[in-house]
mmCIF file of C-alpha atoms in Angstrom:
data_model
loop_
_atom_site.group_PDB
_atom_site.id
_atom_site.type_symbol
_atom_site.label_atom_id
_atom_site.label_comp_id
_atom_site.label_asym_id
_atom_site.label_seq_id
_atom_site.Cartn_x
_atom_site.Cartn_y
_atom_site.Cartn_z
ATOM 1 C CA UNK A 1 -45.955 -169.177 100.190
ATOM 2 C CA UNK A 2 -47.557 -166.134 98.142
ATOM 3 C CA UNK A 3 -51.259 -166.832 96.304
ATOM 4 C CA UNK A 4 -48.929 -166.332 93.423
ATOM 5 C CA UNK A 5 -46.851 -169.629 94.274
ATOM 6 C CA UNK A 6 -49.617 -171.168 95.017
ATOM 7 C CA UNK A 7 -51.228 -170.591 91.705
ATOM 8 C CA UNK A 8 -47.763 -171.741 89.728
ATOM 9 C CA UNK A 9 -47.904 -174.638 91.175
ATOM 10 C CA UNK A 10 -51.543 -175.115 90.238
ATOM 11 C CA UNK A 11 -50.499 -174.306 86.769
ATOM 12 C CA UNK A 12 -47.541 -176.623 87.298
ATOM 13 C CA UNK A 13 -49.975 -179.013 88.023
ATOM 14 C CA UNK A 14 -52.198 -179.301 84.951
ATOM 15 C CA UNK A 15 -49.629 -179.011 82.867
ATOM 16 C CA UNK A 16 -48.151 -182.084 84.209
ATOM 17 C CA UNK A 17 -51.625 -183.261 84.354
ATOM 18 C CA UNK A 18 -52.395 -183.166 80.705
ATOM 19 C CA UNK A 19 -48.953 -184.099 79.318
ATOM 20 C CA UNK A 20 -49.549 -187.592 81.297
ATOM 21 C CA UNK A 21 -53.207 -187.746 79.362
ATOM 22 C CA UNK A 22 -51.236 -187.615 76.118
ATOM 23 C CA UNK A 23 -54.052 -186.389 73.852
ATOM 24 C CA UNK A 24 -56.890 -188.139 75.665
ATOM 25 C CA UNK A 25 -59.563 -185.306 76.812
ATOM 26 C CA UNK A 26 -60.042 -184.685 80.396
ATOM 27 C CA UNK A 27 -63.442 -185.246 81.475
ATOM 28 C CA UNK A 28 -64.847 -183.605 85.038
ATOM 29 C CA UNK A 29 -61.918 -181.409 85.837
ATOM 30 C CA UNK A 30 -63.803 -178.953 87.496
ATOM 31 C CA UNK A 31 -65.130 -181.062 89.839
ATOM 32 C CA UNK A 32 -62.136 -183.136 90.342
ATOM 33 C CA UNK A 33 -59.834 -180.394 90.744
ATOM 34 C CA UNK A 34 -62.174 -178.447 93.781
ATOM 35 C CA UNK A 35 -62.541 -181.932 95.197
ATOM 36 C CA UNK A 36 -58.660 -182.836 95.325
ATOM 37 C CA UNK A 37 -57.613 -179.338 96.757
ATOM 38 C CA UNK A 38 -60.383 -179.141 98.800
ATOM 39 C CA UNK A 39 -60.082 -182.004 101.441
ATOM 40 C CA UNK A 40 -56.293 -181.153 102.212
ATOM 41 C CA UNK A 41 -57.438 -177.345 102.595
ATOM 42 C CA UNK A 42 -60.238 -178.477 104.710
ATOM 43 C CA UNK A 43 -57.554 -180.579 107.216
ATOM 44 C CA UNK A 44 -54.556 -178.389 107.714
ATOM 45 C CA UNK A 45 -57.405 -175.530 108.426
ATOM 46 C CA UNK A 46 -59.157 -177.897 111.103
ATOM 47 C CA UNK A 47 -55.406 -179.112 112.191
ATOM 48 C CA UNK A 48 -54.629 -175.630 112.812
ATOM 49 C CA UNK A 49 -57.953 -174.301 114.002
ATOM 50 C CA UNK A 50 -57.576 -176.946 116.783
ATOM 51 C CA UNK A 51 -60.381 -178.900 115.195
ATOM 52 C CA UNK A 52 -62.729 -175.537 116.522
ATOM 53 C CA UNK A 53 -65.379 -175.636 113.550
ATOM 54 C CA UNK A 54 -66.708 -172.199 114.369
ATOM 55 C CA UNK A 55 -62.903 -170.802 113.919
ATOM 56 C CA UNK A 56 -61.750 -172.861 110.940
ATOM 57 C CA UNK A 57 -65.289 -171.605 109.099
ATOM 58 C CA UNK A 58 -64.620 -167.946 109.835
ATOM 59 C CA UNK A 59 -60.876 -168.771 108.426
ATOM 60 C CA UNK A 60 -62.119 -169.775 105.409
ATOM 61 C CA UNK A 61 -65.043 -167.764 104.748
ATOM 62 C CA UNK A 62 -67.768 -169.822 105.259
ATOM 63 C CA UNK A 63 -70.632 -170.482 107.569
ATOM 64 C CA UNK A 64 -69.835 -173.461 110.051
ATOM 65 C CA UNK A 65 -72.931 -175.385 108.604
ATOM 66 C CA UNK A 66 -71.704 -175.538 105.299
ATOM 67 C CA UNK A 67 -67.913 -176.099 106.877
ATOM 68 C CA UNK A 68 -69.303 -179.326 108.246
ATOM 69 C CA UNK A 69 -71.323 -180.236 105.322
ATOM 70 C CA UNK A 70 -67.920 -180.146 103.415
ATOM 71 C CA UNK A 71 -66.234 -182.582 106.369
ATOM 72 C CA UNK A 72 -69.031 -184.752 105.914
ATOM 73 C CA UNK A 73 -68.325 -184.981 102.178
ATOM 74 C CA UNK A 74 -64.792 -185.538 102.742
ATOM 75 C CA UNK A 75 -65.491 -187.577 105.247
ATOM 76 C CA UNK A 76 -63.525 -185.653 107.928
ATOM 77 C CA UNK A 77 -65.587 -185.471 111.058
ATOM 78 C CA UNK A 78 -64.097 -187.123 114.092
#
């Protein structure tokens, strides 16, 4: 799947998102929408990174402190 894909479905997404909201105003989306892709990004990385922190942090960019900050939040540490 191309970053393009990825971001129509996004799209695809919030559109459904705020057609089901039917004229009520979203509150928190930002937060809400890093939060929701961000735990299932966080376990297929560790899934494939063989649950290696070091690896999965250089994967995604960031420093294995803050990678296990994040599994704390999402409550992903074995």
């Amino acid at each position: 799947m191309s970053k393009k894909q990825i971001e129509e479905c996004v799209r695809a997404s919030l559109e459904s998102y705020f057609r089901d909201l039917r004229g009520t105003e979203p509150d928190g989306m930002y937060e809400m929408l890093v939060k929701v892709v961000e735990k299932p990004l966080l376990e297929v990385v560790m899934s494939k990174a063989d649950n290696n922190q070091s690896r999965a942090a250089e994967w995604l960019g960031l420093n294995r402190n803050t990678l296990r900050k994040k599994l704390i939040e999402h409550k992903l540490l074995k």
